[in-house]
mmCIF file of C-alpha atoms and ligand atoms in Angstrom:
data_model
loop_
_atom_site.group_PDB
_atom_site.id
_atom_site.type_symbol
_atom_site.label_atom_id
_atom_site.label_comp_id
_atom_site.label_asym_id
_atom_site.label_seq_id
_atom_site.Cartn_x
_atom_site.Cartn_y
_atom_site.Cartn_z
ATOM 1 C CA MET A 1455 163.999 114.771 71.655
ATOM 2 C CA ASN A 1456 163.557 117.779 73.895
ATOM 3 C CA THR A 1457 160.014 119.123 73.440
ATOM 4 C CA LEU A 1458 159.822 122.927 73.550
ATOM 5 C CA HIS A 1459 156.978 124.263 75.665
ATOM 6 C CA LEU A 1460 155.873 127.500 74.040
ATOM 7 C CA GLY A 1461 153.307 130.090 75.024
ATOM 8 C CA CYS A 1462 151.161 131.654 72.314
ATOM 9 C CA ASP A 1463 152.561 135.179 71.869
ATOM 10 C CA ALA A 1464 153.917 136.426 68.526
ATOM 11 C CA ASP A 1465 157.426 135.048 69.183
ATOM 12 C CA ALA A 1466 156.067 131.619 70.080
ATOM 13 C CA ILE A 1467 153.923 131.533 66.918
ATOM 14 C CA ALA A 1468 156.926 132.524 64.758
ATOM 15 C CA GLN A 1469 159.042 129.801 66.361
ATOM 16 C CA ALA A 1470 156.317 127.173 65.946
ATOM 17 C CA ALA A 1471 155.770 128.155 62.289
ATOM 18 C CA ALA A 1472 159.514 127.898 61.596
ATOM 19 C CA LEU A 1473 159.552 124.388 63.090
ATOM 20 C CA LEU A 1474 156.552 123.346 60.969
ATOM 21 C CA ARG A 1475 158.196 124.728 57.820
ATOM 22 C CA ALA A 1476 161.329 122.721 58.733
ATOM 23 C CA GLY A 1477 159.313 119.494 58.735
ATOM 24 C CA ARG A 1478 158.908 119.131 62.507
ATOM 25 C CA CYS A 1479 155.746 118.231 64.470
ATOM 26 C CA VAL A 1480 154.164 120.932 66.633
ATOM 27 C CA ALA A 1481 151.072 120.572 68.829
ATOM 28 C CA PHE A 1482 148.735 123.559 68.899
ATOM 29 C CA PRO A 1483 145.257 124.432 70.165
ATOM 30 C CA THR A 1484 142.186 124.516 67.954
ATOM 31 C CA GLU A 1485 138.702 125.327 69.268
ATOM 32 C CA THR A 1486 137.885 121.576 69.348
ATOM 33 C CA VAL A 1487 140.945 119.762 70.742
ATOM 34 C CA TYR A 1488 144.722 120.182 70.516
ATOM 35 C CA GLY A 1489 146.083 119.033 67.158
ATOM 36 C CA LEU A 1490 149.481 117.591 66.312
ATOM 37 C CA GLY A 1491 150.522 119.636 63.286
ATOM 38 C CA ALA A 1492 152.875 118.945 60.406
ATOM 39 C CA ASP A 1493 153.429 120.502 56.978
ATOM 40 C CA ALA A 1494 150.767 118.821 54.807
ATOM 41 C CA THR A 1495 152.881 119.261 51.682
ATOM 42 C CA ASP A 1496 155.888 117.362 53.099
ATOM 43 C CA PRO A 1497 155.504 113.551 53.181
ATOM 44 C CA ALA A 1498 158.457 113.084 55.573
ATOM 45 C CA ALA A 1499 156.890 115.549 58.025
ATOM 46 C CA VAL A 1500 153.508 113.788 57.806
ATOM 47 C CA VAL A 1501 155.112 110.401 58.518
ATOM 48 C CA ARG A 1502 156.562 111.877 61.734
ATOM 49 C CA ILE A 1503 152.996 112.390 63.001
ATOM 50 C CA TYR A 1504 152.205 108.692 62.605
ATOM 51 C CA GLU A 1505 155.418 107.811 64.429
ATOM 52 C CA ALA A 1506 154.845 110.225 67.328
ATOM 53 C CA LYS A 1507 151.226 109.088 67.777
ATOM 54 C CA GLU A 1508 151.967 105.411 67.102
ATOM 55 C CA ARG A 1509 149.032 105.443 64.726
ATOM 56 C CA PRO A 1510 148.724 101.798 63.680
ATOM 57 C CA ARG A 1511 148.102 102.399 59.993
ATOM 58 C CA PHE A 1512 147.909 105.260 57.616
ATOM 59 C CA ASN A 1513 144.583 107.013 58.138
ATOM 60 C CA PRO A 1514 143.980 110.132 56.105
ATOM 61 C CA LEU A 1515 144.468 113.363 58.036
ATOM 62 C CA ILE A 1516 142.607 116.670 58.093
ATOM 63 C CA ALA A 1517 144.440 119.562 56.406
ATOM 64 C CA HIS A 1518 143.950 122.845 58.242
ATOM 65 C CA VAL A 1519 143.943 126.105 56.295
ATOM 66 C CA PRO A 1520 143.287 129.704 57.400
ATOM 67 C CA ASP A 1521 140.309 130.546 55.162
ATOM 68 C CA VAL A 1522 137.901 129.459 52.433
ATOM 69 C CA ASP A 1523 140.217 130.773 49.686
ATOM 70 C CA ALA A 1524 143.049 128.548 50.858
ATOM 71 C CA ALA A 1525 140.610 125.629 51.075
ATOM 72 C CA THR A 1526 139.450 126.097 47.481
ATOM 73 C CA ARG A 1527 143.076 125.807 46.328
ATOM 74 C CA GLU A 1528 143.176 122.320 47.885
ATOM 75 C CA GLY A 1529 139.711 120.950 47.159
ATOM 76 C CA LEU A 1530 136.814 121.161 44.698
ATOM 77 C CA PHE A 1531 133.676 122.604 46.293
ATOM 78 C CA HIS A 1532 130.296 122.023 44.703
ATOM 79 C CA GLU A 1533 127.543 124.497 45.500
ATOM 80 C CA THR A 1534 126.363 122.799 48.697
ATOM 81 C CA ALA A 1535 129.930 122.344 49.941
ATOM 82 C CA ARG A 1536 130.536 126.021 49.331
ATOM 83 C CA ARG A 1537 127.390 126.959 51.277
ATOM 84 C CA LEU A 1538 128.493 124.785 54.204
ATOM 85 C CA ALA A 1539 131.966 126.344 54.152
ATOM 86 C CA ASP A 1540 130.567 129.871 54.078
ATOM 87 C CA ALA A 1541 128.142 129.133 56.913
ATOM 88 C CA PHE A 1542 130.383 127.228 59.331
ATOM 89 C CA TRP A 1543 133.980 128.295 58.630
ATOM 90 C CA PRO A 1544 135.939 129.246 60.565
ATOM 91 C CA GLY A 1545 134.620 126.631 62.993
ATOM 92 C CA PRO A 1546 134.460 122.989 64.074
ATOM 93 C CA LEU A 1547 133.472 121.512 60.684
ATOM 94 C CA THR A 1548 135.610 119.374 58.360
ATOM 95 C CA LEU A 1549 134.589 118.936 54.721
ATOM 96 C CA VAL A 1550 135.823 115.964 52.687
ATOM 97 C CA VAL A 1551 135.841 117.078 49.042
ATOM 98 C CA PRO A 1552 137.514 115.901 45.812
ATOM 99 C CA ARG A 1553 141.116 117.073 45.815
ATOM 100 C CA ALA A 1554 142.043 119.921 43.519
ATOM 101 C CA PRO A 1555 144.486 118.851 40.782
ATOM 102 C CA GLN A 1556 146.937 121.593 41.806
ATOM 103 C CA GLY A 1557 146.481 121.047 45.554
ATOM 104 C CA GLY A 1558 149.529 120.758 47.808
ATOM 105 C CA VAL A 1559 148.282 118.236 50.407
ATOM 106 C CA CYS A 1560 150.542 115.242 49.798
ATOM 107 C CA ASP A 1561 149.522 111.643 49.072
ATOM 108 C CA VAL A 1562 150.610 110.334 52.482
ATOM 109 C CA ALA A 1563 148.401 112.904 54.235
ATOM 110 C CA ARG A 1564 145.393 111.786 52.126
ATOM 111 C CA ALA A 1565 146.322 108.082 52.477
ATOM 112 C CA GLY A 1566 146.331 107.977 48.703
ATOM 113 C CA LEU A 1567 142.655 108.959 48.354
ATOM 114 C CA ASP A 1568 141.359 111.261 45.603
ATOM 115 C CA SER A 1569 139.585 113.288 48.275
ATOM 116 C CA VAL A 1570 140.946 115.678 50.880
ATOM 117 C CA ALA A 1571 139.605 116.571 54.335
ATOM 118 C CA LEU A 1572 139.737 120.342 54.934
ATOM 119 C CA ARG A 1573 139.054 122.467 57.970
ATOM 120 C CA VAL A 1574 139.318 126.171 58.791
ATOM 121 C CA PRO A 1575 139.725 126.362 62.579
ATOM 122 C CA ALA A 1576 138.376 129.366 64.470
ATOM 123 C CA HIS A 1577 140.884 129.369 67.328
ATOM 124 C CA PRO A 1578 142.951 132.587 67.162
ATOM 125 C CA VAL A 1579 146.191 130.718 67.933
ATOM 126 C CA ALA A 1580 145.507 128.155 65.203
ATOM 127 C CA GLN A 1581 144.655 130.991 62.810
ATOM 128 C CA ALA A 1582 147.881 132.861 63.610
ATOM 129 C CA LEU A 1583 149.965 129.703 63.248
ATOM 130 C CA LEU A 1584 148.406 128.749 59.886
ATOM 131 C CA ARG A 1585 148.970 132.242 58.501
ATOM 132 C CA ALA A 1586 152.584 132.279 59.722
ATOM 133 C CA THR A 1587 153.256 128.794 58.321
ATOM 134 C CA ALA A 1588 151.653 129.701 54.976
ATOM 135 C CA ARG A 1589 151.144 126.030 54.092
ATOM 136 C CA PRO A 1590 148.286 123.631 54.809
ATOM 137 C CA VAL A 1591 148.913 121.877 58.130
ATOM 138 C CA VAL A 1592 147.646 118.358 58.828
ATOM 139 C CA ALA A 1593 146.646 117.838 62.445
ATOM 140 C CA PRO A 1594 145.104 114.792 64.080
ATOM 141 C CA SER A 1595 144.322 115.087 67.771
ATOM 142 C CA ALA A 1596 147.579 115.433 69.733
ATOM 143 C CA ASN A 1597 147.342 112.213 71.742
ATOM 144 C CA ARG A 1598 148.884 108.774 71.407
ATOM 145 C CA SER A 1599 146.735 106.694 69.111
ATOM 146 C CA GLY A 1600 143.589 105.327 70.780
ATOM 147 C CA ARG A 1601 143.866 107.559 73.842
ATOM 148 C CA VAL A 1602 141.547 110.328 74.959
ATOM 149 C CA SER A 1603 141.894 113.542 72.926
ATOM 150 C CA PRO A 1604 143.672 116.461 74.639
ATOM 151 C CA THR A 1605 141.870 119.666 75.565
ATOM 152 C CA ARG A 1606 144.797 121.195 77.491
ATOM 153 C CA ALA A 1607 148.519 121.536 76.794
ATOM 154 C CA ASP A 1608 149.415 119.376 79.809
ATOM 155 C CA HIS A 1609 147.322 116.521 78.324
ATOM 156 C CA VAL A 1610 149.465 116.768 75.192
ATOM 157 C CA ALA A 1611 152.681 116.823 77.222
ATOM 158 C CA GLY A 1612 151.585 113.724 79.155
ATOM 159 C CA ASP A 1613 151.189 111.749 75.920
ATOM 160 C CA LEU A 1614 153.806 113.220 73.590
ATOM 161 C CA ASP A 1615 156.606 114.941 75.550
ATOM 162 C CA GLY A 1616 159.943 113.868 74.121
ATOM 163 C CA ARG A 1617 158.333 112.755 70.828
ATOM 164 C CA ILE A 1618 157.513 116.079 69.162
ATOM 165 C CA ALA A 1619 159.346 119.347 68.564
ATOM 166 C CA ALA A 1620 157.055 121.753 70.441
ATOM 167 C CA ILE A 1621 153.738 122.355 72.180
ATOM 168 C CA VAL A 1622 152.000 125.720 71.776
ATOM 169 C CA ASP A 1623 149.941 126.365 74.925
ATOM 170 C CA GLY A 1624 146.740 128.307 74.239
ATOM 171 C CA GLY A 1625 144.838 127.268 77.360
ATOM 172 C CA GLU A 1626 141.772 125.066 77.490
ATOM 173 C CA THR A 1627 139.891 124.405 74.243
ATOM 174 C CA ARG A 1628 136.383 125.813 73.947
ATOM 175 C CA VAL A 1629 134.377 123.092 72.141
ATOM 176 C CA GLY A 1630 136.037 119.995 73.596
ATOM 177 C CA VAL A 1631 135.001 117.389 71.000
ATOM 178 C CA GLU A 1632 136.497 117.077 67.515
ATOM 179 C CA SER A 1633 135.037 118.637 64.398
ATOM 180 C CA THR A 1634 131.963 117.335 62.611
ATOM 181 C CA ILE A 1635 133.084 115.620 59.381
ATOM 182 C CA LEU A 1636 130.886 115.809 56.264
ATOM 183 C CA ALA A 1637 131.676 114.131 52.951
ATOM 184 C CA CYS A 1638 130.770 116.398 50.021
ATOM 185 C CA LEU A 1639 131.784 114.215 47.108
ATOM 186 C CA GLY A 1640 128.800 114.879 44.856
ATOM 187 C CA GLY A 1641 125.155 114.327 45.705
ATOM 188 C CA ASP A 1642 123.938 115.027 49.215
ATOM 189 C CA PRO A 1643 126.485 115.587 52.004
ATOM 190 C CA VAL A 1644 127.030 112.553 54.238
ATOM 191 C CA LEU A 1645 127.801 112.711 57.971
ATOM 192 C CA LEU A 1646 131.057 110.825 58.616
ATOM 193 C CA ARG A 1647 131.579 111.889 62.234
ATOM 194 C CA PRO A 1648 129.334 113.870 64.607
ATOM 195 C CA GLY A 1649 131.259 116.678 66.280
ATOM 196 C CA GLY A 1650 131.406 120.319 67.269
ATOM 197 C CA VAL A 1651 128.775 121.556 64.781
ATOM 198 C CA PRO A 1652 125.485 119.887 65.784
ATOM 199 C CA ARG A 1653 123.609 117.935 63.101
ATOM 200 C CA GLU A 1654 120.554 120.183 63.638
ATOM 201 C CA ALA A 1655 122.498 123.306 62.560
ATOM 202 C CA ILE A 1656 123.626 121.588 59.344
ATOM 203 C CA GLU A 1657 120.147 120.241 58.596
ATOM 204 C CA ARG A 1658 118.685 123.725 59.086
ATOM 205 C CA LEU A 1659 121.103 125.120 56.517
ATOM 206 C CA LEU A 1660 120.494 122.285 54.039
ATOM 207 C CA GLY A 1661 116.732 122.381 54.582
ATOM 208 C CA ARG A 1662 116.664 118.565 54.834
ATOM 209 C CA GLY A 1663 117.898 115.612 56.878
ATOM 210 C CA LEU A 1664 121.516 114.549 56.794
ATOM 211 C CA ALA A 1665 122.425 111.081 55.528
ATOM 212 C CA GLU A 1666 124.783 109.055 57.662
ATOM 213 C CA ALA A 1667 127.760 106.958 56.586
ATOM 214 C CA GLN A 1668 127.582 103.183 56.860
ATOM 215 C CA ALA A 1669 129.122 102.088 60.156
ATOM 216 C CA THR A 1670 130.565 99.039 58.440
ATOM 217 C CA GLY A 1671 132.042 99.293 54.994
ATOM 218 C CA ASP A 1672 130.362 96.469 53.068
ATOM 219 C CA ASP A 1673 129.371 98.970 50.428
ATOM 220 C CA ALA A 1674 132.704 100.041 48.996
ATOM 221 C CA SER A 1675 131.115 103.047 47.284
ATOM 222 C CA ALA A 1676 129.753 104.486 50.546
ATOM 223 C CA PRO A 1677 131.954 107.318 51.744
ATOM 224 C CA ARG A 1678 133.150 106.904 55.291
ATOM 225 C CA ALA A 1679 135.979 108.036 57.521
ATOM 226 C CA PRO A 1680 138.572 105.252 57.529
ATOM 227 C CA GLY A 1681 139.889 106.424 60.900
ATOM 228 C CA MET A 1682 136.608 105.756 62.696
ATOM 229 C CA LEU A 1683 137.728 102.755 64.716
ATOM 230 C CA ALA A 1684 135.102 101.215 66.976
ATOM 231 C CA SER A 1685 137.411 101.336 69.985
ATOM 232 C CA HIS A 1686 138.934 104.747 70.485
ATOM 233 C CA TYR A 1687 139.238 107.415 73.144
ATOM 234 C CA ALA A 1688 140.032 104.482 75.388
ATOM 235 C CA PRO A 1689 140.735 105.159 79.047
ATOM 236 C CA ARG A 1690 142.498 102.367 80.976
ATOM 237 C CA ALA A 1691 139.325 101.795 83.011
ATOM 238 C CA GLY A 1692 136.286 100.144 81.463
ATOM 239 C CA VAL A 1693 133.371 102.423 80.564
ATOM 240 C CA ARG A 1694 129.737 101.567 81.360
ATOM 241 C CA LEU A 1695 127.064 103.676 79.672
ATOM 242 C CA ASP A 1696 123.549 104.767 80.750
ATOM 243 C CA ALA A 1697 124.299 103.970 84.378
ATOM 244 C CA ARG A 1698 121.363 104.592 86.727
ATOM 245 C CA GLU A 1699 123.269 103.060 89.631
ATOM 246 C CA ILE A 1700 126.936 103.191 90.681
ATOM 247 C CA PHE A 1701 128.437 99.887 91.860
ATOM 248 C CA PRO A 1702 131.302 99.452 94.342
ATOM 249 C CA GLY A 1703 134.719 100.264 92.903
ATOM 250 C CA GLU A 1704 133.323 102.450 90.114
ATOM 251 C CA ALA A 1705 133.960 106.106 89.315
ATOM 252 C CA ALA A 1706 130.950 108.206 88.239
ATOM 253 C CA LEU A 1707 130.578 110.572 85.307
ATOM 254 C CA LEU A 1708 127.432 112.633 85.858
ATOM 255 C CA PHE A 1709 125.259 114.961 83.819
ATOM 256 C CA GLY A 1710 123.491 117.032 86.482
ATOM 257 C CA GLU A 1711 120.294 115.611 87.987
ATOM 258 C CA PRO A 1712 119.042 112.977 88.532
ATOM 259 C CA ARG A 1713 122.177 111.541 90.130
ATOM 260 C CA PRO A 1714 122.454 107.746 89.850
ATOM 261 C CA ALA A 1715 121.855 105.721 93.014
ATOM 262 C CA GLY A 1716 124.994 104.883 94.980
ATOM 263 C CA VAL A 1717 126.944 107.876 93.671
ATOM 264 C CA ASP A 1718 128.054 108.749 97.213
ATOM 265 C CA HIS A 1719 130.143 105.575 97.248
ATOM 266 C CA ALA A 1720 131.867 106.276 93.934
ATOM 267 C CA ILE A 1721 135.681 106.277 94.017
ATOM 268 C CA ALA A 1722 135.688 109.585 92.157
ATOM 269 C CA VAL A 1723 132.984 111.809 90.664
ATOM 270 C CA ARG A 1724 132.948 114.356 87.844
ATOM 271 C CA ASP A 1725 129.851 116.235 86.728
ATOM 272 C CA LEU A 1726 130.007 117.185 83.030
ATOM 273 C CA SER A 1727 127.420 119.905 83.554
ATOM 274 C CA PRO A 1728 125.447 120.439 86.769
ATOM 275 C CA SER A 1729 122.948 122.563 84.766
ATOM 276 C CA ARG A 1730 122.656 119.891 82.007
ATOM 277 C CA ASP A 1731 124.149 122.142 79.317
ATOM 278 C CA LEU A 1732 125.423 119.936 76.459
ATOM 279 C CA ALA A 1733 128.018 122.470 75.252
ATOM 280 C CA GLU A 1734 129.512 122.603 78.743
ATOM 281 C CA ALA A 1735 129.444 118.791 78.894
ATOM 282 C CA ALA A 1736 131.277 118.498 75.549
ATOM 283 C CA ARG A 1737 133.898 120.968 76.752
ATOM 284 C CA ASN A 1738 134.511 118.947 79.947
ATOM 285 C CA LEU A 1739 134.206 115.422 78.509
ATOM 286 C CA PHE A 1740 137.799 114.434 77.719
ATOM 287 C CA ALA A 1741 139.379 116.071 80.785
ATOM 288 C CA ALA A 1742 136.777 114.340 82.998
ATOM 289 C CA LEU A 1743 137.503 110.940 81.409
ATOM 290 C CA ARG A 1744 141.219 111.469 82.011
ATOM 291 C CA ALA A 1745 140.665 112.495 85.657
ATOM 292 C CA LEU A 1746 138.350 109.555 86.427
ATOM 293 C CA ASP A 1747 140.784 107.173 84.754
ATOM 294 C CA GLU A 1748 143.518 108.390 87.082
ATOM 295 C CA SER A 1749 141.329 107.655 90.133
ATOM 296 C CA GLY A 1750 142.222 103.973 89.831
ATOM 297 C CA ALA A 1751 138.581 102.864 89.460
ATOM 298 C CA HIS A 1752 138.158 99.676 87.409
ATOM 299 C CA THR A 1753 135.095 101.115 85.660
ATOM 300 C CA ILE A 1754 133.788 104.578 84.804
ATOM 301 C CA ALA A 1755 129.977 104.542 85.030
ATOM 302 C CA VAL A 1756 128.346 107.230 82.871
ATOM 303 C CA ALA A 1757 124.898 108.654 83.629
ATOM 304 C CA PRO A 1758 122.419 108.910 80.703
ATOM 305 C CA ILE A 1759 123.019 111.941 78.452
ATOM 306 C CA PRO A 1760 120.535 113.202 75.822
ATOM 307 C CA ARG A 1761 121.626 112.694 72.189
ATOM 308 C CA THR A 1762 120.377 115.968 70.766
ATOM 309 C CA GLY A 1763 122.679 118.778 69.637
ATOM 310 C CA LEU A 1764 126.237 118.224 70.872
ATOM 311 C CA GLY A 1765 124.892 115.167 72.711
ATOM 312 C CA GLU A 1766 125.298 113.180 69.482
ATOM 313 C CA ALA A 1767 129.073 113.795 69.438
ATOM 314 C CA ILE A 1768 129.306 113.084 73.187
ATOM 315 C CA ALA A 1769 127.423 109.784 72.749
ATOM 316 C CA ASP A 1770 129.675 108.848 69.818
ATOM 317 C CA ARG A 1771 132.883 109.425 71.814
ATOM 318 C CA LEU A 1772 131.527 107.609 74.887
ATOM 319 C CA ALA A 1773 130.410 104.621 72.778
ATOM 320 C CA ARG A 1774 133.949 104.347 71.397
ATOM 321 C CA ALA A 1775 135.427 104.668 74.896
ATOM 322 C CA ALA A 1776 133.127 101.833 76.027
ATOM 323 C CA ALA A 1777 133.721 99.566 73.012
ATOM 324 C CA PRO A 1778 135.455 96.236 73.613
ATOM 325 C CA ARG A 1779 139.192 96.425 72.820
HETATM 326 O O1 TXA B 101 138.577 118.689 65.500
HETATM 327 C C1 TXA B 101 139.286 118.008 64.756
HETATM 328 O O2 TXA B 101 138.888 117.593 63.659
HETATM 329 C C2 TXA B 101 140.721 117.683 65.234
HETATM 330 C C3 TXA B 101 141.464 119.013 65.332
HETATM 331 C C4 TXA B 101 142.891 118.847 65.721
HETATM 332 O O3 TXA B 101 141.336 119.754 64.140
HETATM 333 N N1 TXA B 101 141.355 116.765 64.347
HETATM 334 C C5 TXA B 101 140.993 115.451 64.253
HETATM 335 O O4 TXA B 101 141.741 114.681 63.383
HETATM 336 O O5 TXA B 101 140.087 114.980 64.895
HETATM 337 P P1 TXA B 101 141.744 113.096 63.371
HETATM 338 O O6 TXA B 101 142.947 112.697 62.596
HETATM 339 O O7 TXA B 101 141.637 112.542 64.760
HETATM 340 O O8 TXA B 101 140.480 112.704 62.575
HETATM 341 C C6 TXA B 101 140.490 112.745 61.166
HETATM 342 C C7 TXA B 101 139.313 111.970 60.622
HETATM 343 C C8 TXA B 101 139.584 110.490 60.573
HETATM 344 O O9 TXA B 101 138.438 109.795 61.044
HETATM 345 C C9 TXA B 101 139.814 110.244 59.087
HETATM 346 O O10 TXA B 101 139.496 108.950 58.716
HETATM 347 C C10 TXA B 101 138.912 111.283 58.456
HETATM 348 O O11 TXA B 101 139.065 112.406 59.281
HETATM 349 N N2 TXA B 101 139.335 111.641 57.095
HETATM 350 C C11 TXA B 101 140.406 112.364 56.733
HETATM 351 N N3 TXA B 101 140.518 112.438 55.392
HETATM 352 C C12 TXA B 101 139.480 111.758 54.877
HETATM 353 C C13 TXA B 101 139.020 111.458 53.572
HETATM 354 N N4 TXA B 101 139.680 111.893 52.509
HETATM 355 N N5 TXA B 101 137.906 110.723 53.442
HETATM 356 C C14 TXA B 101 137.224 110.292 54.523
HETATM 357 N N6 TXA B 101 137.608 110.534 55.792
HETATM 358 C C15 TXA B 101 138.713 111.245 55.974
HETATM 359 MG MG1 MG B 102 141.838 111.534 67.312
#
């Protein structure tokens, strides 16, 4: 398959929307990472995403819609869910809610669940594409399954060229880590995945602490994100966390000062944020992992990074990158 490389002007958006409506897969930028889109109402189109990504099993996908009105046609929002939607949409938040009986997101996209994951992205290109497509669009990150998520169009091309219909290039993504996922299935919201909206902002709105999903699913009634595999975002190199020293043969991923001992001997070095700004670090995380992986180092040693704010999502992604495979 010849993958079209599109810009993001009005013609490109119209072309991309036509492809989506014809059941093809199109990668496009959101403010978090690039997504691989398909018509959420078309099971054959959704299956093409799993094939292109080589996703090992059918995980439910996030349906992207342009606004809260479109979201409430797909899902049932209780009062707290509605408050979260009003406060954080458009933006890097995904809400898992009971599906609306008349909703269009197909069974394959929801992996047969009675709930649906919904997100209203803020990126202007994503917004324009969703409005032009006029259907909910499912979009996992536009990488081969298990690999590092793409924050630039050339990352997408490296993983998926020849496997998808088109890539819409909207430049570098602003947030850099995927959306925060909250389950709102009745009772208090539950954090399924830390992401682009920091926990603290959600807790401020709720006026209380946020419960977390069980990491392991012994309790079948506990809501969790089935796609949260322990090993994920896996570079070829090994990943070593909380490194205060860099050993021979390692590449170094830094977070400003203090720099770990031995960093001058590192095979390659990337600093996520010289000024120790967590938003900047989140934005740079995936591109830095890709670059250090390409250095040929056997291990990427990562300096300690605080876990507050966006640091929680960064720590989550790094823990998955470091997990045994
Ligand atoms: O920022 C993002 O969220 C990006 C961009 C492209 O929007 N998308 C993304 O999608 O990260 P993906 O497929 O990598 O992650 C979807 C997550 C999975 O962990 C999946 O298990 C969970 O959402 N999920 C989807 N539907 C669910 C449901 N009904 N119940 C629980 N978890 C669900
Ligand atoms: Mg992903």
